């Protein structure tokens, strides 16, 4: 994954009261540490590509991001 994108989304999720009410600070980039006890979320970029426009590559990148949330049950 792209650590910058993963970390930015992680920061955003941790600023959301609805998320932290459920998982606290257990939002991880890439993968959760072994033996992490649910509930927790994992943010990972799973793909992406440079964006194109009529003049060629725009300098922007499309990112495919997956957010997996694991519950107690």
Coordinates of N, CA and C in Angstrom, one line a residue, residues 50-60:
X50 N -2.0 6.2 -12.2 CA -1.9 7.6 -12.5 C -3.1 8.1 -13.3
X51 N -3.6 9.3 -13.1 CA -4.7 9.8 -13.8 C -4.2 10.5 -15.1
X52 N -5.0 10.3 -16.1 CA -4.7 10.9 -17.4 C -5.6 12.0 -17.8
X53 N -5.2 12.9 -18.6 CA -6.1 13.9 -19.2 C -5.6 14.1 -20.7
X54 N -6.2 15.0 -21.4 CA -6.0 15.1 -22.8 C -4.5 15.4 -23.1
X55 N -3.8 16.0 -22.2 CA -2.4 16.3 -22.4 C -1.4 15.2 -21.9
X56 N -2.0 14.1 -21.3 CA -1.1 13.1 -20.8 C -1.4 12.8 -19.3
X57 N -0.4 12.4 -18.6 CA -0.5 12.1 -17.2 C -0.6 13.4 -16.4
X58 N -1.6 13.5 -15.5 CA -1.9 14.7 -14.8 C -1.1 15.0 -13.6
X59 N -0.4 14.0 -13.1 CA 0.4 14.1 -11.8 C -0.4 13.7 -10.7
X60 N -1.7 13.4 -10.8 CA -2.6 12.9 -9.8 C -2.6 11.4 -9.9

